[in-house]
mmCIF file of C-alpha atoms and ligand atoms in Angstrom:
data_model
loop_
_atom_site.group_PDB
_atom_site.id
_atom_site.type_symbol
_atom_site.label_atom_id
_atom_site.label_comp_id
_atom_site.label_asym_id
_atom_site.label_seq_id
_atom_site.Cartn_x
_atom_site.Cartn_y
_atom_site.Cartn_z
ATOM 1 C CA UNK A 1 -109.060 52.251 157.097
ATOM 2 C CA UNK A 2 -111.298 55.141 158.735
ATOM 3 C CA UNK A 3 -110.534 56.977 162.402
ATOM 4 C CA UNK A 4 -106.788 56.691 161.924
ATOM 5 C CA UNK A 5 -105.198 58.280 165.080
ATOM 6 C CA UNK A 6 -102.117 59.543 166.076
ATOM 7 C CA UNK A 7 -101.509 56.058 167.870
ATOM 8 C CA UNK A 8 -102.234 54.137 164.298
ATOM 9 C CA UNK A 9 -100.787 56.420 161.586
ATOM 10 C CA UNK A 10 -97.487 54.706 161.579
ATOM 11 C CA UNK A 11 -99.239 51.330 160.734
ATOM 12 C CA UNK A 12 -101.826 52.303 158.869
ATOM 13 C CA UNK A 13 -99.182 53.963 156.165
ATOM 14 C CA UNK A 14 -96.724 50.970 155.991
ATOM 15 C CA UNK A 15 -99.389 48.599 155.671
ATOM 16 C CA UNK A 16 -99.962 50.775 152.236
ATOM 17 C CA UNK A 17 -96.678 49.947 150.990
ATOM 18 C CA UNK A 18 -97.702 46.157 151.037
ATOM 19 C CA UNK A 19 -98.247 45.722 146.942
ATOM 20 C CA UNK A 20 -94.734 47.620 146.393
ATOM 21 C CA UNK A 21 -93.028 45.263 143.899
ATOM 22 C CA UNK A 22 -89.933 46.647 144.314
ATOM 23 C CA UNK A 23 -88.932 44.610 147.869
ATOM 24 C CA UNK A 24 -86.186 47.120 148.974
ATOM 25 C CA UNK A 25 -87.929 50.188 148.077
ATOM 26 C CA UNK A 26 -90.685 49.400 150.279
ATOM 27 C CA UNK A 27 -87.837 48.423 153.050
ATOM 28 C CA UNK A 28 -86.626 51.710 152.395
ATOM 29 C CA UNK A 29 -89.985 53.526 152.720
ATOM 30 C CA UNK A 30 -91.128 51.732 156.033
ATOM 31 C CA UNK A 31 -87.677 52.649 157.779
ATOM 32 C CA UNK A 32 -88.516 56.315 156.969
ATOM 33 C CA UNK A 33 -92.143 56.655 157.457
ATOM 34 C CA UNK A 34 -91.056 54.913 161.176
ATOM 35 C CA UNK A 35 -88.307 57.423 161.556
ATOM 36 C CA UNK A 36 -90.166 60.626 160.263
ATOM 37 C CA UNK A 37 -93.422 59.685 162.660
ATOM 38 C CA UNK A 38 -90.473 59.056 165.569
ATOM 39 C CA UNK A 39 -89.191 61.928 165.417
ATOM 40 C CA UNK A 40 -92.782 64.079 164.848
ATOM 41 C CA UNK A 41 -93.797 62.324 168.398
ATOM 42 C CA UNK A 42 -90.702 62.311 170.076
ATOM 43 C CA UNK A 43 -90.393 66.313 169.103
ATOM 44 C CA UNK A 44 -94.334 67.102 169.482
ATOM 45 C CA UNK A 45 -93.472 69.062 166.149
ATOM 46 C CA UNK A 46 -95.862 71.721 165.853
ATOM 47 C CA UNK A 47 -97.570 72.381 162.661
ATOM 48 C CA UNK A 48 -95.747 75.778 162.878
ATOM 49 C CA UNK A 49 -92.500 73.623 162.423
ATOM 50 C CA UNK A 50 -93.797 71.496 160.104
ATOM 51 C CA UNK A 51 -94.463 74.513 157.892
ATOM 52 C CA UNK A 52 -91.665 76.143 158.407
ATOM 53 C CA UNK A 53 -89.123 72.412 157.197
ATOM 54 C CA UNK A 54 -91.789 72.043 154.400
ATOM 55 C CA UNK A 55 -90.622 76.165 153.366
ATOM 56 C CA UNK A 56 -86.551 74.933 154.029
ATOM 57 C CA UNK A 57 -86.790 72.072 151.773
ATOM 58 C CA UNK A 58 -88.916 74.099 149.262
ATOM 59 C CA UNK A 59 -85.894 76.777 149.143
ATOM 60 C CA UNK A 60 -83.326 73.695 148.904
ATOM 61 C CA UNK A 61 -85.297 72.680 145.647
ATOM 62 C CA UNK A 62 -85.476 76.004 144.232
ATOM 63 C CA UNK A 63 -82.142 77.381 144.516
ATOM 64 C CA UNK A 64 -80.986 73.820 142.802
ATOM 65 C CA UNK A 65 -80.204 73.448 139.577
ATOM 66 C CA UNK A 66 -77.209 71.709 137.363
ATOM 67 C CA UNK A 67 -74.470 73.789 138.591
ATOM 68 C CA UNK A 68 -75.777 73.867 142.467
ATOM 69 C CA UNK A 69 -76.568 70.994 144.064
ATOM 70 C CA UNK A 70 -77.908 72.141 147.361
ATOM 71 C CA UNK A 71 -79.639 68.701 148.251
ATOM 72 C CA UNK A 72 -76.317 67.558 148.474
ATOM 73 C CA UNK A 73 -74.927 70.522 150.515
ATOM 74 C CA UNK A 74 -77.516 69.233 152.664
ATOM 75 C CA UNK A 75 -76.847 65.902 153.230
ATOM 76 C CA UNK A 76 -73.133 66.607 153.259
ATOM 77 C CA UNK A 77 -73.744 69.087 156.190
ATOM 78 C CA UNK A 78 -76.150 66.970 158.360
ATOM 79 C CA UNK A 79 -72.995 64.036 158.404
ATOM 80 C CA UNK A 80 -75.717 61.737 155.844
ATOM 81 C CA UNK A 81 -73.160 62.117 153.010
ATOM 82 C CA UNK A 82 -70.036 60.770 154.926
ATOM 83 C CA UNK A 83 -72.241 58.255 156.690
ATOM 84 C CA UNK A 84 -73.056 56.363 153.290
ATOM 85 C CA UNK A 85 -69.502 56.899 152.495
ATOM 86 C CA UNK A 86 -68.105 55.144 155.539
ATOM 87 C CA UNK A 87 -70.816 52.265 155.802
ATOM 88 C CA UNK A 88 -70.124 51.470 151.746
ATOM 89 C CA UNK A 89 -66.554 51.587 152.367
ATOM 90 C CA UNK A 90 -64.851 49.918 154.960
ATOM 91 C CA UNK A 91 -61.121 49.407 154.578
ATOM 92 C CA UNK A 92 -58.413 47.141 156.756
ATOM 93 C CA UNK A 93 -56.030 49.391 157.969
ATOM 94 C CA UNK A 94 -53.626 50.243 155.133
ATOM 95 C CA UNK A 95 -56.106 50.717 152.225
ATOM 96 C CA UNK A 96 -56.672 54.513 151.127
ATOM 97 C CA UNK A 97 -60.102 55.986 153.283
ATOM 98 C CA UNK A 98 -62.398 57.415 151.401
ATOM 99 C CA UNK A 99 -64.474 60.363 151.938
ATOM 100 C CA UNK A 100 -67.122 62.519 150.545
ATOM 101 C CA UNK A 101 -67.956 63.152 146.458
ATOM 102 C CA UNK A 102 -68.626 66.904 146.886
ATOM 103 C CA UNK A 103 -70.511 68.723 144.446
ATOM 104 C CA UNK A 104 -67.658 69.727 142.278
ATOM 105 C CA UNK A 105 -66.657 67.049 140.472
ATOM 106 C CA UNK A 106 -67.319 67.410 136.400
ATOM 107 C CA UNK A 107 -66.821 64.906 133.556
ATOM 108 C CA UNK A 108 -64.868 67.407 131.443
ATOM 109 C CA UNK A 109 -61.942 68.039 133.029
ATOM 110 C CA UNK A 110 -58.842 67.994 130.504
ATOM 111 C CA UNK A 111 -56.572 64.739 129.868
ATOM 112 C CA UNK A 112 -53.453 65.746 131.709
ATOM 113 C CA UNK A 113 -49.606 64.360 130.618
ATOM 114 C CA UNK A 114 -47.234 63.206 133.019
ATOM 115 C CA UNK A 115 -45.981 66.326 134.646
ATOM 116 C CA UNK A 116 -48.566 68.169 133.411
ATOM 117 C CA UNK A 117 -50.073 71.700 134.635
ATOM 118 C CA UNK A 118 -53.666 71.078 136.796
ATOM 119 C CA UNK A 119 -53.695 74.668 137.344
ATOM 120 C CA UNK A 120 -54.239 76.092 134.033
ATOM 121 C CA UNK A 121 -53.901 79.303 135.256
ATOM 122 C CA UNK A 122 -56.040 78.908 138.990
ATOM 123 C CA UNK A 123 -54.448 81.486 141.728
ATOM 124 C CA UNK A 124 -52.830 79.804 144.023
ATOM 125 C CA UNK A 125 -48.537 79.304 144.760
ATOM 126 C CA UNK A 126 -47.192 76.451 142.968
ATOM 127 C CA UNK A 127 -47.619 73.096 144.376
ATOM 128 C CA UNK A 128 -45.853 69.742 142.760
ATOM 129 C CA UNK A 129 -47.848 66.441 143.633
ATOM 130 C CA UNK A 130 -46.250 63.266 143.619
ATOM 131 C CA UNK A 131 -47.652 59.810 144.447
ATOM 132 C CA UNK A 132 -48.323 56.130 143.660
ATOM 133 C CA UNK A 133 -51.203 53.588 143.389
ATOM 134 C CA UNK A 134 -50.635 50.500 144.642
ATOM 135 C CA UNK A 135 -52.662 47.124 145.747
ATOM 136 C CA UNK A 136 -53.184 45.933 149.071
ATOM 137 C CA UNK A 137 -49.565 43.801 148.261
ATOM 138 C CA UNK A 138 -47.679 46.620 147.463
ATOM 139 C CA UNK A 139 -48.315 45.883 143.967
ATOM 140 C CA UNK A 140 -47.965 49.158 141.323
ATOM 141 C CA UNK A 141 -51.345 49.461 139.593
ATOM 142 C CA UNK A 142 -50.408 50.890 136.482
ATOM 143 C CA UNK A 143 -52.109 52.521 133.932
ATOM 144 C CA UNK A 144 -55.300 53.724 137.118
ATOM 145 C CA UNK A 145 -56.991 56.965 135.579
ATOM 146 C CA UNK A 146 -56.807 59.887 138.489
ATOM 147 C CA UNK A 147 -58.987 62.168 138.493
ATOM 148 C CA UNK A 148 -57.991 65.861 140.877
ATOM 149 C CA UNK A 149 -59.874 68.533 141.087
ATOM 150 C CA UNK A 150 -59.566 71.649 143.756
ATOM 151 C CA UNK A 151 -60.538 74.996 144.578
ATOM 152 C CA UNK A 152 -58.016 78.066 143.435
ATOM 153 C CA UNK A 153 -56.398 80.555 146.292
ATOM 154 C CA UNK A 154 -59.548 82.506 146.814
ATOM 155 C CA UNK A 155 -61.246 79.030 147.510
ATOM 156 C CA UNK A 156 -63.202 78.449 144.558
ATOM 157 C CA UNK A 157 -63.876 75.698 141.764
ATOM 158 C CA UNK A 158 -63.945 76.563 138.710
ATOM 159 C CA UNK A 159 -67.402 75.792 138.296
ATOM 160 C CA UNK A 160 -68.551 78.888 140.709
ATOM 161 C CA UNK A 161 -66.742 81.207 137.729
ATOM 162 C CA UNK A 162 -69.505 82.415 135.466
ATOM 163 C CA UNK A 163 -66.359 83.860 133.178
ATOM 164 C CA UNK A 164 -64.085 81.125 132.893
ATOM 165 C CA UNK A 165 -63.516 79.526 129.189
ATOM 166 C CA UNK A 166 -62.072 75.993 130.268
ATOM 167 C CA UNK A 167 -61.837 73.875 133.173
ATOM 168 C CA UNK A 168 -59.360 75.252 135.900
ATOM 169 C CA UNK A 169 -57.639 73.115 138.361
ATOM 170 C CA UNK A 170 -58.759 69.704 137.693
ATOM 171 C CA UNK A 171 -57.629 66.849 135.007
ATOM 172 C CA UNK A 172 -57.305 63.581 134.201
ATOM 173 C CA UNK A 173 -54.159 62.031 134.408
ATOM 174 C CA UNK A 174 -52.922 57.670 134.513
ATOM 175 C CA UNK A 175 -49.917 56.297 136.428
ATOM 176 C CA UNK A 176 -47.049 55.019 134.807
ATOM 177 C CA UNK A 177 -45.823 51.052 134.974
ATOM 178 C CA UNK A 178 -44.634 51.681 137.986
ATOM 179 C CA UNK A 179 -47.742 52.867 139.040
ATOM 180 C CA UNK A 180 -46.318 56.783 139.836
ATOM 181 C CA UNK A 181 -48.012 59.722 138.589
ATOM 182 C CA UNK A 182 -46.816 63.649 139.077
ATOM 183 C CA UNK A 183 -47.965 66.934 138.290
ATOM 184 C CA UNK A 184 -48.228 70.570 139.032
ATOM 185 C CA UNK A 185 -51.075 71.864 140.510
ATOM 186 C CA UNK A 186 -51.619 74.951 142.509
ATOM 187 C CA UNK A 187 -51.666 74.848 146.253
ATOM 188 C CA UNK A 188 -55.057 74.161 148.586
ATOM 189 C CA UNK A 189 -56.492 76.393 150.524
ATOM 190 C CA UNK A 190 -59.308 75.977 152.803
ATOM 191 C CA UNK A 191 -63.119 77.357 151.585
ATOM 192 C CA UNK A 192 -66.056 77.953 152.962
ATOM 193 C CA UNK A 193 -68.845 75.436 150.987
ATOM 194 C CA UNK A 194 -71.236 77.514 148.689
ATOM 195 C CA UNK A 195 -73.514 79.492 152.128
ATOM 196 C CA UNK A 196 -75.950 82.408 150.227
ATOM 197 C CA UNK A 197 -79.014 79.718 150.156
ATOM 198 C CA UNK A 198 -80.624 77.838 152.750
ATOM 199 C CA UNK A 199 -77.747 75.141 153.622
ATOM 200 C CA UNK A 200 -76.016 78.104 154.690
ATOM 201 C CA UNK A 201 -78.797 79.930 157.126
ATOM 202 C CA UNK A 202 -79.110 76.672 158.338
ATOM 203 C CA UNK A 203 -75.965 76.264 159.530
ATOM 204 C CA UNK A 204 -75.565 79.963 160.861
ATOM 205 C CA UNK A 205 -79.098 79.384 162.934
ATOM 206 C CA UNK A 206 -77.269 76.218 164.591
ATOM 207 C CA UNK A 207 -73.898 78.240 165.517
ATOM 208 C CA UNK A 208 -72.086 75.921 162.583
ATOM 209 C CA UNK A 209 -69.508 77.747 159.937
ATOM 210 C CA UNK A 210 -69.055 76.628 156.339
ATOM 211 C CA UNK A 211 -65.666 76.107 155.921
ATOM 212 C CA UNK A 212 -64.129 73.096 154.986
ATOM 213 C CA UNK A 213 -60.217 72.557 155.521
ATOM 214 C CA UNK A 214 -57.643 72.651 152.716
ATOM 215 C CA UNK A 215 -57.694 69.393 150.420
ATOM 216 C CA UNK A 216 -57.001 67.814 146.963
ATOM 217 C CA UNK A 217 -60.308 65.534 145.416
ATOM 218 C CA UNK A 218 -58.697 62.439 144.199
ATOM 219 C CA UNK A 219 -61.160 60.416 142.304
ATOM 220 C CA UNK A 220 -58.797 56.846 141.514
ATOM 221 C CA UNK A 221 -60.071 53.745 139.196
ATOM 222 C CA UNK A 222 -58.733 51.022 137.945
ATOM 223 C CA UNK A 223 -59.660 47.602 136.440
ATOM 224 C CA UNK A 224 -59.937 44.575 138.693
ATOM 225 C CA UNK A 225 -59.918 47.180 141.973
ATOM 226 C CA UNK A 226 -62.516 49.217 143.374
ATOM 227 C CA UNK A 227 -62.739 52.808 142.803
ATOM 228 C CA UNK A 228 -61.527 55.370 145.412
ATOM 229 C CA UNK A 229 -62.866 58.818 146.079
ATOM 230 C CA UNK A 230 -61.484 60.734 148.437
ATOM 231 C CA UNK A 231 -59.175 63.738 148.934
ATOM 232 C CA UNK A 232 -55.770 64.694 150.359
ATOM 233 C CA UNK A 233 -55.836 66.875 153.532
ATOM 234 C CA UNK A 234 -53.747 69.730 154.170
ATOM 235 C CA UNK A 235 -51.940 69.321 157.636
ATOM 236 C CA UNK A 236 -51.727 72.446 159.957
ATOM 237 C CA UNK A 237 -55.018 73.733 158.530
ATOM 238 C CA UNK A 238 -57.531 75.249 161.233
ATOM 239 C CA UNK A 239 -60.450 73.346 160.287
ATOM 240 C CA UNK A 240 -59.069 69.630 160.835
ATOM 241 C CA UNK A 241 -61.484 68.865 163.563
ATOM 242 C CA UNK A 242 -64.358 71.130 162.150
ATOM 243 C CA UNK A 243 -65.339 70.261 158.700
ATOM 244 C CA UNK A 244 -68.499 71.328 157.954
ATOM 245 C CA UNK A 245 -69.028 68.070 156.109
ATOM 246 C CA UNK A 246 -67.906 65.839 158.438
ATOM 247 C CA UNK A 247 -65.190 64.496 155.850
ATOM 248 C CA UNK A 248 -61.525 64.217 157.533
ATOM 249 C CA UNK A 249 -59.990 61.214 158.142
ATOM 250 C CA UNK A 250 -56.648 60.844 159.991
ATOM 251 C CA UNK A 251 -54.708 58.965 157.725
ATOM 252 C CA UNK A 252 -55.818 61.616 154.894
ATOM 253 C CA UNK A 253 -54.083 64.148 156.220
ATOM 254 C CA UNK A 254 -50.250 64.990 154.699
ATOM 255 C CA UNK A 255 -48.048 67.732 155.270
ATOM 256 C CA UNK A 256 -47.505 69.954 152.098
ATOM 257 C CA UNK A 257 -44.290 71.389 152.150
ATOM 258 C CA UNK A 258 -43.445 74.653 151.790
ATOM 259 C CA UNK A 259 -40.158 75.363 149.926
ATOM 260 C CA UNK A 260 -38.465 78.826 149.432
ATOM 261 C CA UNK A 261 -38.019 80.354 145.774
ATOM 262 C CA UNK A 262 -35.005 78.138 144.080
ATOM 263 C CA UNK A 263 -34.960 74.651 142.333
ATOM 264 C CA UNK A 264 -38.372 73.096 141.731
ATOM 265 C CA UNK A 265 -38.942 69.141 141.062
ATOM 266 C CA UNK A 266 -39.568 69.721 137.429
ATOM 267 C CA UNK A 267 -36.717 71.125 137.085
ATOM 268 C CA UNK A 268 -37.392 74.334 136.619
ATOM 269 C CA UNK A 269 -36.160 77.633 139.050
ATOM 270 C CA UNK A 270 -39.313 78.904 140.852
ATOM 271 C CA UNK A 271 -39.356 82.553 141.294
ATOM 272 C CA UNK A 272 -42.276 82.379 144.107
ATOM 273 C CA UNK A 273 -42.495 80.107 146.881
ATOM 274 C CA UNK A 274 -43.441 76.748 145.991
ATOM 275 C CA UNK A 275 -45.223 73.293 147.849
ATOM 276 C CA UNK A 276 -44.594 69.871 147.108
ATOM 277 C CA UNK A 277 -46.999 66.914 148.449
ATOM 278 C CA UNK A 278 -46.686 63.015 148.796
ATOM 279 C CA UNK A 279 -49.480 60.954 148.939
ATOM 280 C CA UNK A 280 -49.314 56.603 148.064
ATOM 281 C CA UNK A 281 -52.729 55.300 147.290
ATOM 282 C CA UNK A 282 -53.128 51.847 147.950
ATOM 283 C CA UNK A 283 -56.946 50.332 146.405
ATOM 284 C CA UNK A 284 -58.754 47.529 147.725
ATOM 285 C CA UNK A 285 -60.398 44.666 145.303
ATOM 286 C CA UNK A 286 -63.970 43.623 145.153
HETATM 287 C C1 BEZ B 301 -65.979 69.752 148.326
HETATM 288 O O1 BEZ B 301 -65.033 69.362 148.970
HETATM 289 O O2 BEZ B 301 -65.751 70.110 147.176
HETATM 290 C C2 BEZ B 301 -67.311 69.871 148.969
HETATM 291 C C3 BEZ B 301 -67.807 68.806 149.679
HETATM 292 C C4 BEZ B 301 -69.048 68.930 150.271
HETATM 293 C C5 BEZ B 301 -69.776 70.088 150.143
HETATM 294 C C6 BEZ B 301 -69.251 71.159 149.430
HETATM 295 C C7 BEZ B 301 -68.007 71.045 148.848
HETATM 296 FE FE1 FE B 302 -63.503 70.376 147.849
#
């Protein structure tokens, strides 16, 4: 096809993607050649523009590598991240929401016993976590393999350390036959997500901050259900109804309570001030 115009651009690309054998990845491809030329027209994007989101998304792949995932940051901060999330995960009233991955999750956290130390060492005042999973029945699922991972008092994951020997405040742990699981942990505080690269002069050009409010990543499986990820929100925190990423859900959102110096659930006396947490899980199936 010769003289394509602004008027016949849209067509004359999709009708390109005709001998795709892949079927949905040529779905995929119309929907956002439509969308990209909608929004070039509807914006009369100037090739100044155009330059300028071709240099953003140039940065976004440069300053990305194994340990920072800005592509994500990206999507996570322009709502896409939580969309998916939502649309792939619908859940009656009752079930456990889930919300967004994050960038921080990593395969080698430690194996954690019942009662066992998260922290490892993280900053952060004391925090006990207790909870369930159960099915949509009320069911224990024992034997589900939790996942947690968090940021430390000065609102960083370990991963962001370029000193640190071993993982620090995450771990595996499984509930018990009655499907309960506890452990200690350290205490969430809120954090801004990682803002020295583009992500993050992105959001200061729109008027947006970075910070994200106080939570615990739960990442929850279990044969025969389907896997949860999502976190526990801190209630009280500032940032509730401003996440950067779009992630809070009401029913996420527990109160953490803060206890005095004395007695702590383990057993032990706490010399510092100390937090305990409740959370029941309840998965969905198929
Ligand atoms: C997180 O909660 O770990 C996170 C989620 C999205 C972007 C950055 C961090
Ligand atoms: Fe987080």
């Amino acid at each position: 096809m010769r003289n394509v115009t602004e008027d016949t651009i849209t067509g004359a690309v999709i009708a390109r993607h005709a001998g795709a054998a892949d079927a949905r990845l040529r779905d995929l491809m119309t929907s956002l050649v439509q969308h990209l030329h909608a929004f070039a027209r509807e914006t009369r994007l100037t090739e100044a523009e155009w330059f300028a989101g071709i240099g953003f998304l140039t940065e976004v792949g440069h300053i990305t590598d194994d340990k920072r995932q800005e592509f994500i940051l990206l999507s996570d901060t322009l709502g896409l991240s939580m969309l998916v999330t939502a649309q792939n995960h619908r859940k009656p009233p009752g079930f456990t929401e889930a919300t967004v991955f994050g960038p921080f999750f990593s395969e080698s956290a430690p194996q954690i016993d019942p009662g066992g130390d998260v922290g490892q060492g993280a900053t952060g005042e004391p925090c006990y976590v207790r909870g369930s999973v159960r099915d949509g029945a009320g069911a224990p699922v024992a034997g589900a393999e939790i996942n947690v991972w968090q940021a430390d008092a000065d609102g960083r994951y370990d991963m962001q350390y370029t000193d640190l020997a071993a993982p620090r405040a995450r771990g595996v742990l499984r509930s018990d036959a009655d499907g309960r699981f506890h452990f200690k942990s350290i205490v969430a505080e809120s954090y801004p997500i990682p803002h020295d690269g583009p992500v993050g002069r992105m959001l200061e050009a729109l008027g947006r901050h970075p910070w994200r409010p106080a939570h615990l990543h739960f990442m929850i499986k279990a044969n025969g259900h389907d896997s949860l990820i999502t976190h526990v929100f801190r209630n009280g925190d500032k940032y509730l109804d401003s996440d950067a990423v779009f992630g809070v859900r009401q029913s996420l959102i527990q109160d953490w309570v803060r206890h005095e110096p004395g007695p702590a659930p383990d057993g032990s006396v706490s010399p510092v001030p100390f937090h305990t947490l409740d959370f029941d899980f309840v998965l969905s199936r198929g």
